Phi, psi and omega in degrees: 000142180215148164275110160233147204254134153324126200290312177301357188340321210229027184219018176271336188316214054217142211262184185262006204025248156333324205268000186125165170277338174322107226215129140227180209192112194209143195221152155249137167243147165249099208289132149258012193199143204231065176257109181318143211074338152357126167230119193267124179221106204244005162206181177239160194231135169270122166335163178070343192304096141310129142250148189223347185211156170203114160254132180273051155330102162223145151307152169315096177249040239149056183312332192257322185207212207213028164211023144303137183212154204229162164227144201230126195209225213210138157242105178337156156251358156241108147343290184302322203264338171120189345292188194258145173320116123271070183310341172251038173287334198290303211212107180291333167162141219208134157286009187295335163289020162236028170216132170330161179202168112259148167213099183305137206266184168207132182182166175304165214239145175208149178248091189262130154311313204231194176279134173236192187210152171260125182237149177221126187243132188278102187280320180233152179262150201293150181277319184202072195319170199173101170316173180174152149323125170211090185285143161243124177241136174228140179242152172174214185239134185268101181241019166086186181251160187300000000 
């Protein structure tokens, strides 16, 4: 099992200042191995972050077949300061990676305190893996931290 990261992962947030509060934020990781337990982390959420949209752009990655499949949630990027991990809040499990896909996420609106990372973690493994792109895009509101 292994993690991979968008290489820009951690210098993209950046909130709209003046302009308003509106925020998006969008990262890619290209994954070398689709092995259960995996982990794809292709953006980071800035503290202060209201989310409201999460779209998911990937590639075909699964070439052979149709039940790779990921849950798709949320990770501190410091453990110690929180929030505690939810790996399935987007999505408890989804095949989208085993086909080109875009895919709007459907979920409650969340507010993180502190910096996360949107992470999809591989629950069942691709019949014939094939790196590829797996872009996140998150919108919402930067209204800062408490």
């Amino acid at each position: 099992m292994a993690t991979f990261s968008a290489p820009d992962l951690n210098s993209k947030a950046l909130p709209m200042g003046n302009y308003g509060n509106a925020a998006v934020v969008y990262g890619t990781a290209t994954p070398l191995s689709g092995v259960v337990g995996s982990i794809y982390r292709p953006v980071r959420i800035p503290a202060g972050m209201s989310v409201t949209a999460l779209r998911i752009v990937n590639d075909d990655m699964d070439t052979g077949g149709t039940t790779f499949a990921v849950k798709i949630g949320y990770t501190p990027v410091d453990s110690g300061q929180g929030p505690v991990e939810d790996d399935d809040y987007f999505s408890a499990a989804t095949t989208i990676l085993s086909g080109v896909a875009l895919t709007d996420l459907r979920f409650q609106p969340i507010k993180f305190e502190k910096d996360v990372y949107v992470i999809l973690t591989v629950t069942v493994p691709a019949t014939a893996f094939v790196s590829g792109n797996i872009t996140a895009i998150v919108a919402g509101e930067a209204a800062g931290v408490k």
